[in-house]
Coordinates of C-alpha atoms and ligand atoms in Angstrom, one line a residue:
M30 CA 113.8 104.9 147.9
F31 CA 116.6 106.2 150.1
K32 CA 116.0 108.8 152.7
K33 CA 118.3 111.1 154.5
I34 CA 119.4 110.0 158.1
S35 CA 117.2 111.4 160.8
G36 CA 118.5 114.6 162.3
T37 CA 120.1 115.6 158.9
K38 CA 118.8 118.2 156.4
D39 CA 118.9 118.7 152.7
I40 CA 119.5 122.6 152.4
L41 CA 117.8 123.3 149.2
P42 CA 118.6 126.2 146.8
D43 CA 115.9 128.5 148.0
E44 CA 116.8 128.1 151.6
L45 CA 120.5 128.7 150.7
I46 CA 119.6 132.4 149.8
Q47 CA 119.4 133.0 153.5
W48 CA 122.2 130.7 154.5
R49 CA 124.5 132.6 152.1
S50 CA 123.2 136.1 153.3
I51 CA 124.1 134.8 157.0
E52 CA 127.6 133.7 155.8
E53 CA 128.4 136.8 153.9
A54 CA 127.4 139.0 156.8
A55 CA 129.5 136.8 159.1
R56 CA 132.5 137.3 156.8
T57 CA 132.2 141.0 156.6
V58 CA 131.8 141.2 160.6
F59 CA 134.8 138.8 161.2
A60 CA 136.9 141.0 158.8
L61 CA 135.9 144.2 160.7
Y62 CA 137.2 142.5 164.0
N63 CA 140.3 141.2 162.2
Y64 CA 139.6 137.4 162.5
K65 CA 141.0 135.3 159.8
E66 CA 139.3 132.1 158.5
I67 CA 140.4 128.6 159.3
R68 CA 139.1 125.3 157.8
P69 CA 140.2 122.3 159.9
P70 CA 139.2 118.8 158.7
L71 CA 135.7 117.4 159.5
V72 CA 137.2 114.0 160.8
E73 CA 139.6 114.1 163.8
E74 CA 141.0 111.5 166.3
A75 CA 138.1 110.8 168.7
A76 CA 140.8 111.2 171.6
L77 CA 141.1 114.8 170.6
F78 CA 137.5 115.5 171.8
N79 CA 137.7 112.9 174.9
R80 CA 140.6 114.9 176.3
S81 CA 139.0 118.4 175.5
L82 CA 135.5 118.0 176.2
G83 CA 135.9 115.8 179.0
Q84 CA 134.9 111.8 179.4
S85 CA 131.9 112.8 181.4
S86 CA 130.6 115.3 178.9
E87 CA 127.3 114.3 177.2
I88 CA 129.0 114.8 173.8
V89 CA 131.7 112.2 174.6
Q90 CA 129.5 110.0 176.5
K91 CA 126.7 109.4 174.0
Q92 CA 127.0 111.8 171.0
M93 CA 130.0 111.0 169.0
F94 CA 129.9 109.7 165.4
L95 CA 132.8 107.2 165.7
I96 CA 134.7 105.8 162.9
Q97 CA 136.8 102.7 163.7
N98 CA 139.7 102.5 161.1
K99 CA 141.8 99.3 162.1
D100 CA 143.4 100.2 165.5
E101 CA 142.4 104.0 165.2
L102 CA 139.3 105.6 166.4
Y103 CA 138.3 108.6 164.3
C104 CA 135.2 110.6 164.6
L105 CA 133.2 113.4 162.8
R106 CA 133.9 116.6 164.7
P107 CA 131.1 117.3 167.2
E108 CA 132.4 120.9 167.5
A109 CA 135.5 123.0 166.3
T110 CA 137.2 124.5 169.4
A111 CA 139.4 121.4 170.0
S112 CA 140.1 120.9 166.3
I113 CA 141.2 124.6 166.1
V114 CA 143.4 124.4 169.1
R115 CA 144.9 121.2 167.6
A116 CA 145.5 123.0 164.4
Y117 CA 146.9 126.1 166.1
I118 CA 149.5 124.0 167.9
E119 CA 150.3 121.5 165.1
N120 CA 150.9 124.2 162.6
N121 CA 153.1 126.1 165.1
L122 CA 150.9 129.1 165.0
D123 CA 152.0 129.9 168.4
K124 CA 155.4 130.3 167.0
T125 CA 154.8 131.9 163.7
V126 CA 151.7 134.2 164.4
G127 CA 151.6 134.0 168.4
F128 CA 148.2 135.6 169.3
S129 CA 145.6 134.5 166.7
K130 CA 142.1 135.5 166.0
L131 CA 140.3 132.6 163.9
Y132 CA 136.9 132.1 162.6
Y133 CA 135.1 129.0 161.0
S134 CA 132.0 127.8 159.6
G135 CA 130.9 124.4 158.6
P136 CA 129.0 121.3 159.7
M137 CA 129.2 119.6 163.1
F138 CA 128.1 116.2 164.1
R139 CA 126.3 114.9 167.1
L140 CA 124.4 111.9 167.6
E141 CA 121.5 113.4 169.6
R142 CA 117.7 112.7 169.6
P143 CA 116.4 115.1 167.0
Q144 CA 113.9 117.7 167.6
K145 CA 113.1 121.3 166.8
G146 CA 116.5 123.1 166.6
R147 CA 118.4 119.9 167.7
L148 CA 120.0 118.0 164.7
R149 CA 122.7 115.4 164.2
Q150 CA 124.5 117.3 161.4
F151 CA 124.2 120.9 162.1
H152 CA 126.3 124.1 161.3
H153 CA 128.4 126.3 163.4
I154 CA 129.7 129.8 162.7
G155 CA 132.3 130.6 165.4
C156 CA 135.6 132.0 166.3
E157 CA 138.4 131.5 168.5
A158 CA 140.9 134.0 169.9
I159 CA 143.9 132.1 171.2
G160 CA 146.9 133.5 173.1
S161 CA 145.6 135.9 175.6
A162 CA 144.0 135.9 179.0
D163 CA 143.1 139.6 178.9
A164 CA 139.4 140.3 179.9
A165 CA 139.2 142.9 177.3
L166 CA 139.4 140.0 174.8
D167 CA 136.3 138.3 176.5
V168 CA 134.5 141.7 175.9
E169 CA 135.6 141.9 172.1
V170 CA 134.5 138.3 171.6
I171 CA 131.1 139.0 173.1
A172 CA 130.7 142.5 171.3
L173 CA 131.6 140.5 168.1
A174 CA 128.8 137.8 168.8
D175 CA 126.3 140.7 169.2
K176 CA 127.3 142.5 166.2
L177 CA 126.9 139.2 164.3
L178 CA 123.5 138.9 165.4
K179 CA 122.7 142.3 164.5
S180 CA 124.1 141.8 161.1
F181 CA 121.9 138.8 160.7
S182 CA 118.9 141.0 161.6
V183 CA 118.3 138.7 164.7
S184 CA 116.6 140.5 167.6
G185 CA 114.9 139.7 170.9
Y186 CA 117.9 137.5 172.1
K187 CA 119.4 137.5 175.6
L188 CA 122.9 137.2 176.6
K189 CA 123.4 135.2 179.8
I190 CA 127.0 135.5 181.4
N191 CA 128.7 133.8 184.3
T192 CA 132.1 132.8 185.5
L193 CA 133.4 129.4 186.6
G194 CA 136.9 130.6 188.0
C195 CA 140.1 128.9 187.3
G196 CA 140.7 125.2 187.2
L197 CA 141.4 125.3 191.0
D198 CA 138.0 127.2 191.8
K199 CA 136.1 124.8 189.6
Q200 CA 137.6 121.9 191.9
K201 CA 136.8 123.7 195.0
L202 CA 133.1 124.5 193.7
T203 CA 132.8 120.8 192.5
G204 CA 133.6 119.5 196.0
A205 CA 131.3 122.0 197.9
L206 CA 128.5 121.2 195.5
R207 CA 128.9 117.4 196.0
D208 CA 128.9 118.0 199.9
H209 CA 125.9 120.4 199.4
L210 CA 123.8 117.8 197.4
K211 CA 124.9 114.6 198.9
G212 CA 121.9 114.0 201.3
A213 CA 119.3 115.3 198.7
I214 CA 120.6 113.7 195.6
G215 CA 117.7 111.1 195.4
D216 CA 115.2 114.0 194.8
F217 CA 116.8 115.0 191.6
C218 CA 116.0 113.7 188.1
E219 CA 117.6 110.6 186.9
E220 CA 120.2 112.4 184.8
C221 CA 121.3 114.7 187.7
Q222 CA 121.9 111.4 189.7
V223 CA 124.3 110.5 187.0
R224 CA 125.7 113.9 186.8
F225 CA 126.3 113.8 190.6
E226 CA 128.7 111.0 189.9
Q227 CA 130.4 112.3 186.7
N228 CA 130.0 115.9 186.5
V229 CA 128.2 117.6 189.4
L230 CA 128.6 121.1 188.0
R231 CA 126.0 120.2 185.3
I232 CA 123.4 119.9 188.0
L233 CA 123.4 123.5 188.4
D234 CA 122.1 124.2 184.7
C235 CA 119.6 121.3 184.5
K236 CA 116.4 122.2 182.8
N237 CA 114.1 120.2 185.1
Q238 CA 112.1 122.7 187.2
K239 CA 112.3 120.5 190.3
C240 CA 116.1 120.2 190.2
R241 CA 116.3 124.0 189.6
D242 CA 114.3 124.6 192.6
L243 CA 116.6 122.3 194.7
V244 CA 119.7 124.2 193.8
A245 CA 118.3 127.6 193.6
G246 CA 119.8 128.7 196.8
F247 CA 123.2 127.6 196.0
D248 CA 125.2 130.6 195.3
F249 CA 129.0 130.0 194.7
K250 CA 130.5 132.8 193.1
D251 CA 131.7 134.8 196.3
L252 CA 132.6 131.6 198.1
Y253 CA 134.6 129.8 195.5
L254 CA 136.2 132.4 193.3
C255 CA 139.7 133.3 193.7
G256 CA 140.6 137.1 193.8
E257 CA 141.9 137.1 190.2
C258 CA 139.1 135.4 188.7
K259 CA 136.7 137.7 190.8
T260 CA 138.6 140.8 189.1
H261 CA 138.6 139.2 185.8
F262 CA 134.7 138.8 185.7
Q263 CA 134.3 142.4 187.2
E264 CA 136.3 143.7 184.2
V265 CA 134.4 141.9 181.7
I266 CA 131.1 143.0 183.0
A267 CA 132.5 146.6 183.1
G268 CA 133.5 146.3 179.6
L269 CA 130.1 145.2 178.6
D270 CA 128.7 148.0 180.5
A271 CA 131.0 150.4 178.7
L272 CA 129.8 149.2 175.3
G273 CA 126.1 149.3 176.3
I274 CA 125.7 145.4 175.7
P275 CA 122.9 144.2 177.8
Y276 CA 123.5 141.0 179.7
E277 CA 122.0 139.1 182.6
I278 CA 124.1 137.4 185.2
A279 CA 123.3 133.7 185.3
G280 CA 124.9 132.3 188.3
H281 CA 124.1 128.8 187.4
L282 CA 125.2 128.7 183.8
V283 CA 128.0 126.1 183.7
R284 CA 128.1 124.8 180.0
G285 CA 128.5 121.2 179.2
L286 CA 132.2 121.2 178.0
D287 CA 134.9 120.6 180.5
Y288 CA 137.4 123.1 178.9
Y289 CA 135.7 126.3 180.1
T290 CA 137.4 128.3 182.8
R291 CA 136.5 131.8 183.7
T292 CA 133.9 133.5 181.5
V293 CA 131.1 131.4 180.0
F294 CA 128.1 132.7 178.1
E295 CA 125.2 131.7 176.3
I296 CA 122.8 133.7 174.0
T297 CA 119.1 132.4 174.0
H298 CA 116.1 133.2 171.9
G299 CA 112.4 132.9 172.7
D300 CA 111.5 131.5 169.3
L301 CA 113.4 128.2 169.9
G302 CA 111.5 126.3 172.4
A303 CA 113.2 123.8 174.5
Q304 CA 116.6 124.2 172.7
D305 CA 116.7 128.0 173.1
A306 CA 120.5 128.6 172.8
I307 CA 121.3 130.3 169.4
G308 CA 124.9 130.4 170.4
A309 CA 127.4 130.0 173.2
G310 CA 131.1 130.2 174.3
G311 CA 133.4 131.2 176.9
R312 CA 137.2 131.2 177.9
Y313 CA 139.3 128.0 178.0
N314 CA 142.7 128.9 179.5
N315 CA 144.0 125.5 180.1
L316 CA 142.9 123.9 176.9
V317 CA 145.9 124.9 174.7
K318 CA 148.5 123.6 177.3
E319 CA 146.6 120.4 177.9
L320 CA 146.7 119.6 174.3
G321 CA 150.5 120.2 174.1
G322 CA 150.9 123.8 173.2
P323 CA 151.9 126.9 175.2
D324 CA 150.3 128.1 178.5
V325 CA 148.2 130.6 176.9
G326 CA 144.6 131.9 177.4
A327 CA 141.9 131.6 174.8
V328 CA 138.2 132.5 174.3
G329 CA 135.6 131.8 171.6
F330 CA 132.1 131.0 170.7
A331 CA 129.9 129.2 168.2
F332 CA 126.5 130.0 166.7
G333 CA 124.1 127.1 165.5
V334 CA 123.3 128.3 162.2
E335 CA 120.0 126.4 161.9
R336 CA 119.0 127.9 165.1
L337 CA 119.9 131.4 163.9
L338 CA 117.6 130.8 161.0
I339 CA 114.7 129.9 163.1
A340 CA 115.3 133.2 165.2
A341 CA 115.6 135.3 161.9
A342 CA 112.7 133.6 160.3
G343 CA 110.8 136.8 159.9
V344 CA 113.7 138.5 158.1
K345 CA 113.0 138.7 154.4
T346 CA 115.8 137.9 152.1
D347 CA 115.1 139.0 148.4
K348 CA 115.7 136.5 145.8
E349 CA 118.8 137.4 143.8
K350 CA 117.5 139.3 140.8
H351 CA 120.2 139.4 138.3
L352 CA 119.5 136.5 135.9
A353 CA 119.0 137.0 132.1
Y354 CA 116.8 134.2 130.8
L355 CA 116.8 133.5 127.1
I356 CA 113.9 132.1 125.2
T357 CA 114.6 131.1 121.6
L358 CA 111.8 130.3 119.0
G359 CA 112.8 128.0 116.0
D360 CA 115.9 126.0 115.3
A361 CA 118.0 128.9 113.8
A362 CA 117.3 131.0 116.8
K363 CA 118.3 128.2 119.1
K364 CA 121.6 127.7 117.5
E365 CA 122.4 131.4 117.6
G366 CA 121.1 131.3 121.3
V367 CA 123.9 128.9 122.2
R368 CA 126.5 131.6 120.9
L369 CA 124.7 134.3 122.6
I370 CA 124.5 132.9 126.1
Y371 CA 128.1 131.7 125.8
A372 CA 129.2 135.4 124.9
L373 CA 126.9 136.8 127.7
R374 CA 128.5 134.5 130.6
N375 CA 131.9 135.4 129.3
S376 CA 131.1 138.9 129.8
G377 CA 130.1 138.4 133.5
I378 CA 126.3 138.2 132.9
A379 CA 124.4 135.5 134.6
C380 CA 122.0 133.8 132.3
D381 CA 120.1 130.6 131.6
T382 CA 117.8 129.2 128.8
D383 CA 115.1 126.9 128.3
Y384 CA 116.1 123.3 127.6
E385 CA 112.9 121.6 127.8
S386 CA 111.5 123.3 124.6
R387 CA 108.6 125.0 126.3
S388 CA 106.0 127.2 124.8
I389 CA 106.8 130.7 125.1
K390 CA 104.2 131.1 127.7
S391 CA 105.5 128.3 130.1
A392 CA 109.1 129.5 129.3
M393 CA 108.0 133.0 130.5
R394 CA 106.5 131.4 133.5
R395 CA 109.9 129.5 134.4
A396 CA 111.8 132.7 133.9
D397 CA 109.4 134.4 136.5
D398 CA 109.8 131.4 138.9
L399 CA 113.7 131.6 138.6
G400 CA 113.5 135.2 139.5
A401 CA 115.0 136.4 136.2
A402 CA 115.4 140.3 135.9
V403 CA 115.2 140.2 132.2
V404 CA 113.9 137.9 129.5
L405 CA 115.7 137.9 126.1
I406 CA 113.7 136.6 123.1
L407 CA 115.2 135.5 120.0
G408 CA 113.0 134.4 116.9
D409 CA 113.5 134.3 113.3
D410 CA 112.3 138.0 113.1
E411 CA 114.8 139.2 115.6
L412 CA 117.5 137.2 113.9
N413 CA 116.8 138.8 110.6
K414 CA 117.0 142.3 112.2
K415 CA 120.0 141.2 114.2
V416 CA 118.3 142.4 117.5
V417 CA 117.2 140.7 120.6
M418 CA 113.9 141.6 122.3
V419 CA 114.6 142.4 125.9
K420 CA 111.8 142.2 128.4
D421 CA 112.3 143.8 131.9
M422 CA 110.5 141.4 134.2
K423 CA 109.7 144.1 136.9
S424 CA 108.3 147.0 134.6
G425 CA 106.9 144.7 132.0
Q426 CA 108.3 146.7 129.3
Q427 CA 110.1 145.4 126.3
K428 CA 112.3 146.9 123.6
E429 CA 114.5 145.6 120.6
V430 CA 118.2 145.8 121.3
P431 CA 120.7 145.4 118.6
T432 CA 122.7 142.2 119.2
D433 CA 126.0 143.8 119.3
Q434 CA 124.8 146.3 121.9
L435 CA 123.3 143.5 124.1
I436 CA 126.0 143.3 126.7
K437 CA 126.4 147.0 127.2
E438 CA 122.8 147.3 127.7
L439 CA 122.5 144.3 130.2
K440 CA 125.5 145.6 132.2
C441 CA 123.8 149.0 132.9
Ligands
HAM26 P1 127.9 124.3 172.2 O1 127.0 125.1 172.9 O2 127.8 122.9 172.1 O3 129.2 125.1 172.1 O4 127.3 124.7 170.6 C1 127.2 126.1 170.2 C2 125.8 126.3 169.6 O5 125.5 125.3 168.5 C3 124.5 125.9 170.5 O6 124.3 127.2 171.2 C4 123.6 125.8 169.4 O7 123.0 127.0 168.9 C5 124.2 125.0 168.4 N1 124.1 123.5 168.5 C6 124.6 122.8 169.5 N2 124.1 121.5 169.3 C7 123.3 121.4 168.4 C8 122.3 120.2 167.6 N3 122.6 119.1 168.1 N4 121.6 120.8 166.7 C9 121.5 122.2 166.3 N5 122.3 123.1 166.7 C10 123.1 122.8 167.8 C11 130.3 124.5 171.3 O8 130.3 123.8 170.5 C12 131.6 125.4 171.6 N6 132.6 124.9 170.8 C13 131.4 126.7 171.5 C14 132.7 127.5 171.7 C15 133.6 128.0 170.8 N7 133.3 127.8 173.0 C16 134.3 128.4 172.8 N8 134.6 128.5 171.6

């Protein structure tokens, strides 16, 4: 028997009720903020991510789903920011639309070791606002993330925010941190020792408590941020204060992707265990230019849908109760039933019928399992009287409805 690949999930119809409610709420909120949907392909050139996320990022180092096609190397996208910037440039949106506010949802792929909240195929709902370096846009994007969580009925989350400064500030910081840790690097975890060589900033947000203690005193913001980046961060913080959005300044938050500059943020939730980020994002002012586009700033974020669902686990989503379920008794009624459900569906009424010739009792049970709002019973008696017996599943009441009145009756 075949089994799904470890770290992937079948999302079954019952679970999809909650998925859809999140997706629909997201569409409404994105429209409120005037973001337009974009759907880039799931397969891209691997080089796009090597270039954007950085050769030393964990994703590029060990998590890419690579596909060799003759002499070209493709990959299943591990994230969408780079794809969207590519699409923005390739489709000349910079020239035709200019400043663009885009949102997306769909699967991402990372060859990680699966655990709670960490999958190899998972889903993002996210957005990218491309074409402005204005601090007010960082505030809008964070307010949008907050609004989305509220619309998903997720509560108890924490917004952590930091700034990495511009490219030059990051370089200065990298150098200073390397100098600072040089003598003590042997005391850090194995992963941090590799990070020291490849991406020293990531040592700052290592989860290992010993490493945390070792870097606890390293405060860099005042030392390495240029004046403009300091002002930008102050404006973002003042903007969040003005909107009453709670946050915590997390001086050691650096994020694992190379493209970030200035604002970075992460939203965590206590119900998630070790993988506690339900979403994350930040500014990437150099990426559009690095990928061949104009020199414009951009900012965005993505939520992990599977993690949102864990955080929203207590939220009840009602089964959709609009189905009419037809039970026919006898051959003549069965024939008439085919015509009847065809007519009902053509009038926009969702309906289904029993294809397994069950007894009326088990067909009723099936209707209940499906969450039917009404059951329509059609037997020889009803056929003769040109009526259908309509049973309301909530109240249990039933009544005969003339066949030619049925659509009208079900629509009210
Ligand atoms: P990221 O932090 O890599 O950022 O992913 C965003 C969110 O996706 C995480 O906070 C987490 O909820 C979820 N996630 C990540 N990896 C997994 C996994 N293996 N299994 C389940 N969920 C996962 C980005 O991808 C950036 N592109 C976000 C962004 C957009 N920055 C700017 N614009």
